[in-house]
Coordinates of C-alpha atoms in Angstrom, one line a residue:
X1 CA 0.0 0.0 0.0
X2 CA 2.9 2.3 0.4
X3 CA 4.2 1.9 -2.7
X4 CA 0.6 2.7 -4.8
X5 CA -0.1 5.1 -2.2
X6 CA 3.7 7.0 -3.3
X7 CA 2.7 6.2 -7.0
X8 CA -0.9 8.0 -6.7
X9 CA 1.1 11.4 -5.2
X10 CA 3.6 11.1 -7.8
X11 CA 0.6 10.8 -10.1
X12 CA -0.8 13.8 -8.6
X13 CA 2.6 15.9 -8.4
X14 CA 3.3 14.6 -12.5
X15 CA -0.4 15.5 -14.4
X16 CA -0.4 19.4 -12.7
X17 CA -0.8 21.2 -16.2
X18 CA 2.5 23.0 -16.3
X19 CA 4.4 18.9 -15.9
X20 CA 2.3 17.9 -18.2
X21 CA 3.8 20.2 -20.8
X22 CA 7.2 19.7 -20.1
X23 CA 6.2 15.9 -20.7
X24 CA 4.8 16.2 -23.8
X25 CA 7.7 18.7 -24.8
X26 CA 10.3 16.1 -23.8
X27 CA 8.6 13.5 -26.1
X28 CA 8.7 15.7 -29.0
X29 CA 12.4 16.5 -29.0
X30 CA 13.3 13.2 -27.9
X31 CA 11.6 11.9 -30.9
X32 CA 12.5 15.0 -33.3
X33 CA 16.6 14.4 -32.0
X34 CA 16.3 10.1 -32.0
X35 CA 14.4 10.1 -35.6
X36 CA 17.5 11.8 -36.8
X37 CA 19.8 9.4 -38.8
X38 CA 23.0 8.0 -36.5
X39 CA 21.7 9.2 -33.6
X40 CA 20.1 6.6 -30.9
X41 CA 18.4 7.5 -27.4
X42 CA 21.9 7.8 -25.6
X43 CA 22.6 10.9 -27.7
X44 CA 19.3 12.2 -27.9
X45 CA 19.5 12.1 -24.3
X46 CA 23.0 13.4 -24.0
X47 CA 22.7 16.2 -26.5
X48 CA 19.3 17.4 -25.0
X49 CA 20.5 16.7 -21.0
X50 CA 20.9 20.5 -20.7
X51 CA 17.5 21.5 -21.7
X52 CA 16.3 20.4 -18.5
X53 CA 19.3 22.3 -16.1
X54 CA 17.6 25.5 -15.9
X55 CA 14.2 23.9 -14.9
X56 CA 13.1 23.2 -11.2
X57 CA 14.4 19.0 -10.6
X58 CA 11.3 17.4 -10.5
X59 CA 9.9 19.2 -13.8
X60 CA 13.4 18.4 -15.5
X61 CA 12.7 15.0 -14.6
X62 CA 9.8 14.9 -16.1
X63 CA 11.2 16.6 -19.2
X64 CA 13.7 14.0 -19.1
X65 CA 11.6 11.2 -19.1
X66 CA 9.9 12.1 -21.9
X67 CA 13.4 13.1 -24.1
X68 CA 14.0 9.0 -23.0
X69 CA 11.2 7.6 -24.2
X70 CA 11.1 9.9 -27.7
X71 CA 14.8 8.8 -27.9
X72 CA 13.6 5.2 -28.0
X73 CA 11.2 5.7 -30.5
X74 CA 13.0 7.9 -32.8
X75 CA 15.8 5.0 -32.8
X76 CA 13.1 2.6 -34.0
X77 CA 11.6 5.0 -36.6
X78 CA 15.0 5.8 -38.1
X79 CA 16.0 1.7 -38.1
X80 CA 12.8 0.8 -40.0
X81 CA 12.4 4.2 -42.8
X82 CA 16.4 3.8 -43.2
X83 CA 18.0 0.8 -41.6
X84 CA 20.3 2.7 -39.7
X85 CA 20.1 1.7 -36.0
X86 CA 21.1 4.8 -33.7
X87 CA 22.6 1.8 -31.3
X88 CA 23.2 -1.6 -31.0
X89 CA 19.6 -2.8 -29.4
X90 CA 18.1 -1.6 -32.5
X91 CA 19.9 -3.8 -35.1
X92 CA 17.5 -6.8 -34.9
X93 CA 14.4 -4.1 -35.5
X94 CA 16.5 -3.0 -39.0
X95 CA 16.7 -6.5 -40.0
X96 CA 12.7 -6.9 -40.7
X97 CA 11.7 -3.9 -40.4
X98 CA 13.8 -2.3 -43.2
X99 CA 13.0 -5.1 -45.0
X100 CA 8.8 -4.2 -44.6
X101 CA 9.6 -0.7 -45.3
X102 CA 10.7 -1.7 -48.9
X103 CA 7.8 -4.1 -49.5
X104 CA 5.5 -1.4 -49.2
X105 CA 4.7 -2.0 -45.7
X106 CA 6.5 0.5 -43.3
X107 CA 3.3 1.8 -41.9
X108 CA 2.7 -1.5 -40.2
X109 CA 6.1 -1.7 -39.2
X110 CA 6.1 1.7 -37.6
X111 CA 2.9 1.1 -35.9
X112 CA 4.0 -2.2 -34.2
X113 CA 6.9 -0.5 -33.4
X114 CA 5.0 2.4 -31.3
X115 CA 2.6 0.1 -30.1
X116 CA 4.7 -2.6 -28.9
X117 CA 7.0 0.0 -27.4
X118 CA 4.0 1.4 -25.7
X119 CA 2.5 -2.0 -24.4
X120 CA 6.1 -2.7 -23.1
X121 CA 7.3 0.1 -21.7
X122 CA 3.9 0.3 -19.7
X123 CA 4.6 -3.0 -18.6
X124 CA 8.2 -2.4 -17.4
X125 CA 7.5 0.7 -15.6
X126 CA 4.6 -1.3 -13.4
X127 CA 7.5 -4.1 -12.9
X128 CA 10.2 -1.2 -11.9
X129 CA 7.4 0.4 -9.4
X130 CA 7.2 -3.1 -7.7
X131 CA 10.7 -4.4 -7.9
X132 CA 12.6 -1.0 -7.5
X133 CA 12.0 -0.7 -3.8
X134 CA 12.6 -4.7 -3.1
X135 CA 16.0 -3.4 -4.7
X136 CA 16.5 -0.8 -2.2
X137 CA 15.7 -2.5 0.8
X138 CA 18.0 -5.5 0.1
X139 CA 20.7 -2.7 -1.1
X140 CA 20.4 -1.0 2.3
X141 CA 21.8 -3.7 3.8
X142 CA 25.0 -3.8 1.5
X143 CA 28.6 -3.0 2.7
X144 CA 31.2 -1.0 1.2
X145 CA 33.3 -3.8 0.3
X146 CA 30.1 -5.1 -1.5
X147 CA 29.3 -1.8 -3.5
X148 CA 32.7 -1.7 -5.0
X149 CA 32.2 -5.7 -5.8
X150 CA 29.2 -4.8 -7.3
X151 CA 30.8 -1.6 -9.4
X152 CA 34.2 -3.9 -10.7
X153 CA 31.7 -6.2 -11.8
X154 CA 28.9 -4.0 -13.7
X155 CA 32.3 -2.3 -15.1
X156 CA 33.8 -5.6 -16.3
X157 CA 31.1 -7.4 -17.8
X158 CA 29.6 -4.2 -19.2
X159 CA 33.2 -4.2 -21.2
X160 CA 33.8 -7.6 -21.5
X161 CA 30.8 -7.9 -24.4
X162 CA 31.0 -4.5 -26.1
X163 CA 33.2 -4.0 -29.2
X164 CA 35.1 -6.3 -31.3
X165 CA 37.2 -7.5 -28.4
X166 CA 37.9 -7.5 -24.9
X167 CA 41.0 -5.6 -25.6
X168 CA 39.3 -2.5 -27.0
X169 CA 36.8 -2.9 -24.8
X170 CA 39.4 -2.8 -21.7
X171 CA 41.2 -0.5 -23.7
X172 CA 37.8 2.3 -23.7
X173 CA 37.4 1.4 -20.2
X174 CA 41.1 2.8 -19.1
X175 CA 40.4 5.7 -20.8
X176 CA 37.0 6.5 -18.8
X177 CA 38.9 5.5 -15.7
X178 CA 41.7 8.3 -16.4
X179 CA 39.7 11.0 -17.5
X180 CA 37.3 10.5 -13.8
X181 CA 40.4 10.8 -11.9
X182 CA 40.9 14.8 -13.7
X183 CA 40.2 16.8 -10.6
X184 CA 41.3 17.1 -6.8
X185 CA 41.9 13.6 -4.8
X186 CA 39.1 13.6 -2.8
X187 CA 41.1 12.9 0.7
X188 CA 44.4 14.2 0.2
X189 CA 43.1 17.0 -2.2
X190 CA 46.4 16.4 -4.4
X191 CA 45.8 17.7 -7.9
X192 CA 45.8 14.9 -10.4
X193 CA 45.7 15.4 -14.2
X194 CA 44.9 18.4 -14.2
X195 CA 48.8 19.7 -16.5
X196 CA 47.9 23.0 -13.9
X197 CA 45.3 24.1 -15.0
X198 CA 43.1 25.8 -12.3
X199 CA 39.9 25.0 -14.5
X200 CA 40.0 21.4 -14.4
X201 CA 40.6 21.2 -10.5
X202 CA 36.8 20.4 -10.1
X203 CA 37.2 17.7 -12.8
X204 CA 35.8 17.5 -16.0
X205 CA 31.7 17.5 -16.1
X206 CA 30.1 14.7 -17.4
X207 CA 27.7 16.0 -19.8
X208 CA 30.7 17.8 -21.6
X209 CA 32.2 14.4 -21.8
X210 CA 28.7 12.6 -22.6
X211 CA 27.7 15.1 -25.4
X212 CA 31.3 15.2 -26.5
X213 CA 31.7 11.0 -27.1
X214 CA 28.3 10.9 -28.1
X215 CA 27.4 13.5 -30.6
X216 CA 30.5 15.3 -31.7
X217 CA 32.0 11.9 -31.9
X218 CA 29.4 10.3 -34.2
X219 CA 28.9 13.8 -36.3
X220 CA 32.7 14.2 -37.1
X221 CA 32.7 10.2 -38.1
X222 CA 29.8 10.4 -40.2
X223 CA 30.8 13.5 -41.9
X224 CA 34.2 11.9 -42.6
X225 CA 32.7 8.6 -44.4
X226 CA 29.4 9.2 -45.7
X227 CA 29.4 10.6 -49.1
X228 CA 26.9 14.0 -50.4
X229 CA 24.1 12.2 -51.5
X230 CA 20.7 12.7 -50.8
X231 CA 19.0 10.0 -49.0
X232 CA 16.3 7.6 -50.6
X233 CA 13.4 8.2 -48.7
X234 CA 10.6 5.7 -48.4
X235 CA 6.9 6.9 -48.3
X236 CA 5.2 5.8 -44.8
X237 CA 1.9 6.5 -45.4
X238 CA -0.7 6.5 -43.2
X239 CA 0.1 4.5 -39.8
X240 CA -2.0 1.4 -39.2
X241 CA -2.5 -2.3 -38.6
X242 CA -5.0 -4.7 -39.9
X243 CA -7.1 -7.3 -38.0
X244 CA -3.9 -9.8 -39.3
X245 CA -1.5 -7.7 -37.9
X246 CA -2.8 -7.4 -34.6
X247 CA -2.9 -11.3 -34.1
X248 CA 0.6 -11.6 -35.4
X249 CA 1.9 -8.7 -33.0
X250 CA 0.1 -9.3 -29.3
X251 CA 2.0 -12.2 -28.4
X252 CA 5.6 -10.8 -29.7
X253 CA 4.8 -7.9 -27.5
X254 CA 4.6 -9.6 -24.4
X255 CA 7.1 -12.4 -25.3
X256 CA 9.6 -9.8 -26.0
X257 CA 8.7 -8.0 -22.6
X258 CA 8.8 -10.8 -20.7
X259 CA 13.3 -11.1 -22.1
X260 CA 13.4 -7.4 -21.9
X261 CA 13.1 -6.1 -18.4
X262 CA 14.7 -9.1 -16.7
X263 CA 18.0 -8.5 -19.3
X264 CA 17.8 -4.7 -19.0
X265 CA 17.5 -4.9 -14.8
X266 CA 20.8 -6.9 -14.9
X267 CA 24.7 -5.2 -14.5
X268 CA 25.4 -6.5 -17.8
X269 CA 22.2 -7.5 -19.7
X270 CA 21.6 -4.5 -21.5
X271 CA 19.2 -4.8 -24.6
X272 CA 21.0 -6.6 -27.3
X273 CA 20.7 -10.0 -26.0
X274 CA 17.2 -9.9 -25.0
X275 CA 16.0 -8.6 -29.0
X276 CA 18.2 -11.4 -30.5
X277 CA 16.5 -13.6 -28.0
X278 CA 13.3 -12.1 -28.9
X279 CA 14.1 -12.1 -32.8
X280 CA 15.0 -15.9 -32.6
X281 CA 11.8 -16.7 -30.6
X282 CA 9.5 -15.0 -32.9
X283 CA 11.2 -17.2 -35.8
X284 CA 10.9 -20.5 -34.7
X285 CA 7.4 -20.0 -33.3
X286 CA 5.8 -18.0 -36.2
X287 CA 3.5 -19.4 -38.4
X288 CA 4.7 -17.7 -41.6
X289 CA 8.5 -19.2 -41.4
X290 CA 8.1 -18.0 -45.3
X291 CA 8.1 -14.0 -44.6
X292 CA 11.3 -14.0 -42.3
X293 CA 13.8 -12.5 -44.3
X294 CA 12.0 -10.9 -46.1
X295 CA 9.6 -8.3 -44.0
X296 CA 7.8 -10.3 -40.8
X297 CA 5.7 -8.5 -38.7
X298 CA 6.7 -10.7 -35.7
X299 CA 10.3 -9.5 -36.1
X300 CA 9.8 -5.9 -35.3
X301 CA 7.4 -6.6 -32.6
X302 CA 8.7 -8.7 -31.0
X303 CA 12.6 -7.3 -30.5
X304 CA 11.2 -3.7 -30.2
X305 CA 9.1 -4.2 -27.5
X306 CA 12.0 -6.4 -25.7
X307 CA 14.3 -3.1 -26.3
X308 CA 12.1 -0.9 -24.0
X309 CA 10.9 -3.4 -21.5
X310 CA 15.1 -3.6 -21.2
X311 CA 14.8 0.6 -21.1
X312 CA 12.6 0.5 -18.3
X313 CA 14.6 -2.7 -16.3
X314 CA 17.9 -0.3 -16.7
X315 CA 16.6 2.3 -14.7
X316 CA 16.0 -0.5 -11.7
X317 CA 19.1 -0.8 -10.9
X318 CA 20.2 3.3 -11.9
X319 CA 17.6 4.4 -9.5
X320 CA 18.1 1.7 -6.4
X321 CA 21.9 1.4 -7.0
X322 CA 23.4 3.9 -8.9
X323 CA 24.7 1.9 -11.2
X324 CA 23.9 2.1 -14.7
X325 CA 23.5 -0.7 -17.3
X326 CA 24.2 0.6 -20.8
X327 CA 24.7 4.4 -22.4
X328 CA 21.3 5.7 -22.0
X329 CA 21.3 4.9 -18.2
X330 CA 24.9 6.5 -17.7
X331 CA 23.6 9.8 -19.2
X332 CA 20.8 10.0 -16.8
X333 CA 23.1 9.1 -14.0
X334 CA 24.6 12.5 -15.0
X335 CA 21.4 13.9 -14.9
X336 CA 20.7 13.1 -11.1
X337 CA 24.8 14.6 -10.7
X338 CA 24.1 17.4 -12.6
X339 CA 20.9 18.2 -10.1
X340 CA 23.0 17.4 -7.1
X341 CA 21.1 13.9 -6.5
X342 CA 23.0 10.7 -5.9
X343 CA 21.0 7.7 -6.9
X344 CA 21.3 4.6 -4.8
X345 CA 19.8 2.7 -1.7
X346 CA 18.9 6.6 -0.1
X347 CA 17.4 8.0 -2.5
X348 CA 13.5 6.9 -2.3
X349 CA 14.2 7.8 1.5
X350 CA 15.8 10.9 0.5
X351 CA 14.2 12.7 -2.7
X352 CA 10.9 10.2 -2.5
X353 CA 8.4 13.0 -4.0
X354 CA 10.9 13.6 -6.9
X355 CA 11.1 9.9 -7.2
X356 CA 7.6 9.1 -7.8
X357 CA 6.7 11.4 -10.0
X358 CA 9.6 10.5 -12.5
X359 CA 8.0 7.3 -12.5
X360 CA 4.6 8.5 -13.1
X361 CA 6.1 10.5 -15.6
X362 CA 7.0 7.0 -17.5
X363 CA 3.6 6.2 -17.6
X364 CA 2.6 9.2 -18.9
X365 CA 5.2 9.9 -21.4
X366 CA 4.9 6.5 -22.5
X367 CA 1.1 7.0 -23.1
X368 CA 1.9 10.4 -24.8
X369 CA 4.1 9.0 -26.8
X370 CA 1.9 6.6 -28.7
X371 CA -0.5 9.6 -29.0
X372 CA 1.7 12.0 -30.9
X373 CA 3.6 9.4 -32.9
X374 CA 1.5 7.5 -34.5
X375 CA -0.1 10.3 -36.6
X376 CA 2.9 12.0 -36.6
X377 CA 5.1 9.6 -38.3
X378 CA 5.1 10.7 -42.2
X379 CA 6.9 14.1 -40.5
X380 CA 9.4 12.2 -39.1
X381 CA 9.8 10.6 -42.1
X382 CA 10.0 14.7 -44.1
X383 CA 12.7 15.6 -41.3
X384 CA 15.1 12.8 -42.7
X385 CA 14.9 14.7 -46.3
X386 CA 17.4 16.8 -44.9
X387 CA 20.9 17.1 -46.6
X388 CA 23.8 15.6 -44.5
X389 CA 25.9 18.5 -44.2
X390 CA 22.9 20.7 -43.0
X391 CA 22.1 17.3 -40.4
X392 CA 25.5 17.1 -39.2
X393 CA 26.0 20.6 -38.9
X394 CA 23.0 20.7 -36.9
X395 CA 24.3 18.4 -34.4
X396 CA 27.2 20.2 -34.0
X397 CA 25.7 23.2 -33.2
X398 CA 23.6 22.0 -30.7
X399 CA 26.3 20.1 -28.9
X400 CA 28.4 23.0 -28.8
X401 CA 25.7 25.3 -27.4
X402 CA 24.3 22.2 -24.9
X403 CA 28.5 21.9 -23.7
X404 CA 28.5 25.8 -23.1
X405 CA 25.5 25.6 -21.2
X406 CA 26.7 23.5 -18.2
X407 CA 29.2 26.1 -17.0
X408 CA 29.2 29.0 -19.1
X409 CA 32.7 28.7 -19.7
X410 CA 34.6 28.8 -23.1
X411 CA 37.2 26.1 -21.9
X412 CA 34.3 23.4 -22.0
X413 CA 34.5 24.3 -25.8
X414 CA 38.0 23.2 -26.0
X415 CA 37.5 20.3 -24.1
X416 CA 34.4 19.3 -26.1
X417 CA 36.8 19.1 -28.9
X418 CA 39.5 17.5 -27.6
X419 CA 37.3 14.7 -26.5
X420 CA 34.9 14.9 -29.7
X421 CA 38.3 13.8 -31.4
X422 CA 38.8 11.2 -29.0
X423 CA 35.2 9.9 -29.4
X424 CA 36.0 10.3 -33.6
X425 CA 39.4 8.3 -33.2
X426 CA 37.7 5.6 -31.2
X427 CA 35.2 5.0 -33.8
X428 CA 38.3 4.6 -36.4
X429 CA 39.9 2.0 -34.3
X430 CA 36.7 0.3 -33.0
X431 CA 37.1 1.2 -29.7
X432 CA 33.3 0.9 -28.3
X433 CA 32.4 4.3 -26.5
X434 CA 30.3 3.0 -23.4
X435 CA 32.8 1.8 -21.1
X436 CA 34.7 5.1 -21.5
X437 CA 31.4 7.1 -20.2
X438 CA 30.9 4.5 -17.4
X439 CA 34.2 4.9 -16.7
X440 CA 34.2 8.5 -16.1
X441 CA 30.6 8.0 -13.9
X442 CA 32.2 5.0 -11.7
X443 CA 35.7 5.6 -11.5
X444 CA 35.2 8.1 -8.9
X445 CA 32.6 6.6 -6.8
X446 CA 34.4 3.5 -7.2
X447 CA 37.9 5.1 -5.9
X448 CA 35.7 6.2 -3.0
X449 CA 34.2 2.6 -1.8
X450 CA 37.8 1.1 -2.1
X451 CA 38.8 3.6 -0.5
X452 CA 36.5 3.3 2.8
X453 CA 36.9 -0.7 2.1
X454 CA 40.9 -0.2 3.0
X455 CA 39.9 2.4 5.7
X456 CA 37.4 0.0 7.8
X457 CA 39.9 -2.9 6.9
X458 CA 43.5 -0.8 8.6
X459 CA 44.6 -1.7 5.4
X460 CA 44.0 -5.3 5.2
X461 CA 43.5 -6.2 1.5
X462 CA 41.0 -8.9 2.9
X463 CA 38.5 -6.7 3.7
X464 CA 37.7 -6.9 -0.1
X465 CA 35.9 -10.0 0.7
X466 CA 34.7 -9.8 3.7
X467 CA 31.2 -9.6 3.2
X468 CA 29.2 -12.9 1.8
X469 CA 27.7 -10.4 -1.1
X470 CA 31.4 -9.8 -2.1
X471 CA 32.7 -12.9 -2.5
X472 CA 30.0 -14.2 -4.5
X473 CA 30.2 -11.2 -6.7
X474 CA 34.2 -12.0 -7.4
X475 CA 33.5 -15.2 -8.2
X476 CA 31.1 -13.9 -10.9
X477 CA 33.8 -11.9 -12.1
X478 CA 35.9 -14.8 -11.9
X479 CA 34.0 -16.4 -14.2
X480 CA 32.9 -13.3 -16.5
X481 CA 37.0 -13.3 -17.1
X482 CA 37.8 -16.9 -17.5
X483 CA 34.9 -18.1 -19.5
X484 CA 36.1 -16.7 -23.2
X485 CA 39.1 -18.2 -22.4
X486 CA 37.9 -21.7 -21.4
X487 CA 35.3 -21.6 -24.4
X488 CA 38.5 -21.2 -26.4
X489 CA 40.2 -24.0 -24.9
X490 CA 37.1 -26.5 -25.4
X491 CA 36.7 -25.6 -28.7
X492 CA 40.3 -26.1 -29.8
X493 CA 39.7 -29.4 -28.2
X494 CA 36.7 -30.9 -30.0
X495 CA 38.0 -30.6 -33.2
X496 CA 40.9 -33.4 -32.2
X497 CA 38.4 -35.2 -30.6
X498 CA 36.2 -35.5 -33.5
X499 CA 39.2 -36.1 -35.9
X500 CA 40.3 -39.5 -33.4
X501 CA 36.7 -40.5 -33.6
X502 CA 36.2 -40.6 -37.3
X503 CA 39.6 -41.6 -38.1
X504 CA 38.9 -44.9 -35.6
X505 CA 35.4 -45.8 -37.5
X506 CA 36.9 -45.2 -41.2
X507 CA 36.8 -48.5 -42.9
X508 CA 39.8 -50.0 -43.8
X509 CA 41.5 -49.6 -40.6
X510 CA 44.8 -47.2 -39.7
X511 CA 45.6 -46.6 -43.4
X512 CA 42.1 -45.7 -44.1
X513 CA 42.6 -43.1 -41.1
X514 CA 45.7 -41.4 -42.1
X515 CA 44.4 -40.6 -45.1
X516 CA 41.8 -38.7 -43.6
X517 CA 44.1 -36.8 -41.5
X518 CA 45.8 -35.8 -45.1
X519 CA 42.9 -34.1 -46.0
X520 CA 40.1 -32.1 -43.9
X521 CA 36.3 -33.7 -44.3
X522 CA 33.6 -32.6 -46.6
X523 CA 31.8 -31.1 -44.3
X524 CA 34.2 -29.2 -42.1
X525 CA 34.3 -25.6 -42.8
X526 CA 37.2 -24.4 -44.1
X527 CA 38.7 -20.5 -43.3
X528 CA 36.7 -19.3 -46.0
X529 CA 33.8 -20.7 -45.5
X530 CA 33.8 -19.2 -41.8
X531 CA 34.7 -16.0 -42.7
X532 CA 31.3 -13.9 -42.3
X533 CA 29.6 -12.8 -45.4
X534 CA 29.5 -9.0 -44.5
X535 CA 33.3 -9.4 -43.0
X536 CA 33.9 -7.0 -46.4
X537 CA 31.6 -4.1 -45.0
X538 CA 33.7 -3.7 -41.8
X539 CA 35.1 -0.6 -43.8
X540 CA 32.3 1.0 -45.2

């Protein structure tokens, strides 16, 4: 009862008629920014983070939840009308809904899209209102040695599955870490890479370093390898969905909530497992196996509405632990730093009333949302008619002016460029950018919980592990470490294995076998044959 009686105020604090605009103006920027070719919710988010600085906290919040939500569903619109995915999670929705976009049916697809990410997100925010607090109670009772268990973990495995290895991941992670310890030590007060510079003794603000990864990053790597020519649009038409389509989409929708949240709620789920999972679901059960591949209903449904049922599970543990999941959730980390707030186990106790009504905001942006979009959609669709260099240049402009913003102070220019090139040569060398922003978030609360660890410990190492929590944590990260490399190991062992058996059943006895050690099988791939068949568009 304390939790629906805490939803009802927030209700009552989020639908007061001035809230109610920011909401609906946070939907339509989120979704004006994330329809935008290249750019996904984190850098709608990022880029329009400070919009909400010069409002009062709990209307910002409301804002903000609104430029979320839009942010998800621009990334869907601009993934189905052009089959560029703003981020990772919306890959699998490219794959049919491109593909129904060109058979003539991208109304349907976009449809699906809005409602399955409205039926999903409604459902994810009802699961966060009932598990969120369960979160906080049980994280109450956490240590500082298990907090910073808990942080090295959601920082490893986070990395560990991002980019094309663990190396560049690793390799982006150092970086955050580096650039989070710019600033004052915060016991000794010893400058640390700061080349004396009075200006960076406070550190460097995350929403500089947010909006420079994000957008300046993306913009200058776009504008480097995309060529002047104008976009082929495709007509959307009027949103809607047949009798047909509304049978084939229902189920995805709740299947693909029911992988979401649980994925998104996890340190390292995120939302690209749970659409694959969702994608490969929808296949095998669908009753039109013939249309996959070539524009299924099911396949946009179903992975979409798993992306934000994984949106709403990442703010779980961002609100009741501080700790955020993927890109989108470390941006709105910095939102709460920006306001002064510190998400974790205190914070329903602390800033309850600001709490609830970002929740009931969800709801209500969500429900906006699918309001406004649907009918809106063919605009969208006019706003991607723009030439690239105008688009770009755009971007640009706005992260310049949102950098500027923060501080008021011409330095955060240059350091928006010197980190916009950073973000730019990461992209060249496939460096993947989210470990560096959770980096620069962690890093320093991180330093602090070791910190107190060794402090409550006189030193002792041990009192690393010297909560229950803790050690069951390390041996996760034990395990998140070791298991690529004992994968590895089995798999280089199989091969032999299966090469002793078939040589031992070849007729004809030991000279039979050693001629099929001479030569590989019929049916064992060879290199070429494993090589990927887009492994020649890693460069475009």
């Amino acid at each position: 009862m304390d939790i629906l009686s805490s939803l009802m105020d927030g209700f009552a604090t989020a639908l007061t008629p001035m809230n109610l605009l920011y909401a609906l103006i946070g939907v339509l920027l989120g979704t004006a920014v994330g329809v935008l070719p290249g750019i996904g919710p984190a850098m709608t988010v990022a880029l329009l983070l400070p919009v909400t600085s010069v409002l009062e906290p709990t209307s910002a919040f409301i804002m903000f939840a609104g430029i979320y939500y839009g942010g998800m569903f621009g990334g869907s619109t601009t993934s189905i009308l052009l089959n560029t995915p703003g981020e990772s999670s919306s890959v699998i929705t490219a794959i049919e809904g491109n593909l129904m976009a060109k058979a003539g049916k991208a109304a349907q697809a976009l449809a699906t899209a809005a409602i399955g990410s409205f039926v999903a997100g409604t459902i994810g925010t009802a699961l966060l209102v009932v598990f969120a607090p369960i979160v906080v109670q049980f994280a109450v009772s956490l240590g500082s040695p298990s907090y910073f268990a808990i942080m090295v973990l959601a920082l490893l495995a986070v990395t560990a599955v991002l980019g094309s290895s663990r190396l560049r991941g690793f390799a982006s992670l150092g970086l955050g870490l580096a650039i989070g310890l710019v600033g004052l030590d915060i016991v000794s007060g010893q400058a640390r890479l700061t080349f004396g510079l009075p200006l960076l003794a406070d550190g460097l603000d995350v929403v500089v370093v947010a909006v420079a990864i994000f957008a300046v990053g993306e913009a200058l790597w776009v504008a480097a390898h995309l060529r002047r020519t104008p976009l082929q649009i495709i007509p959307v038409g009027r949103p809607f969905m047949g009798k047909q389509d509304w049978k084939r989409s229902w189920k995805p929708w709740l299947r693909g909530t029911a992988y979401g949240f649980p994925f998104g709620a996890l340190p390292a789920g995120g939302a690209e497992i749970p659409t694959f999972l969702s994608y490969v679901t929808e296949k095998r059960l669908t009753k039109h196996p013939e249309e996959f591949g070539k524009g299924a209903i099911e396949g946009v449904a179903g992975p979409e509405a798993a992306n934000n049922a994984a949106a709403a599970g990442t703010l779980t543990p961002m609100l009741a632990l501080g700790l955020p999941t993927n890109a989108t959730a470390a941006v709105m980390l910095a939102a709460f730093v920006q306001f002064g707030i510190q998400p974790g186990p205190l914070l329903f106790e602390n800033e309850g009333p600001l709490v609830w009504a970002l929740i009931a905001s969800l709801f209500i942006g969500n429900f906006l949302l699918l309001l406004v979009n649907l009918p809106l959609a063919p605009v969208w669709a006019k706003l991607l008619r723009l030439p690239r260099p105008y688009l770009y240049a755009g971007i640009l402009f706005f992260a310049t002016l949102g950098a500027y913003s923060v501080n008021l102070q011409a330095f955060d220019l240059v350091i928006l460029l010197v980190l916009g090139t950073l973000g730019f040569m990461m992209r060249r060398y496939g460096l993947p950018v989210l470990p560096l922003i959770l980096g620069v978030i962690l890093g320093p609360r991180l330093e602090k919980q070791l910190r107190q660890t060794l402090q409550l410990s006189a030193g002792d190492v041990s009192g690393l592990w010297s909560e229950p929590i803790a050690i069951v944590v390390y041996i996760i990260v034990a395990l998140v470490l070791l298991w690529p490399l004992l994968f590895k190991a089995w798999r280089r062992a199989r091969p032999r294995t299966a090469a002793a058996v078939a040589g031992g059943t070849v007729a004809g006895g030991p000279a039979a076998a050693g001629s099929t050690a001479d030569r590989p099988p019929a049916d064992r791939p060879t290199a070429s044959d494993a090589t990927p068949a887009n492994h020649g568009q890693e460069k475009s």
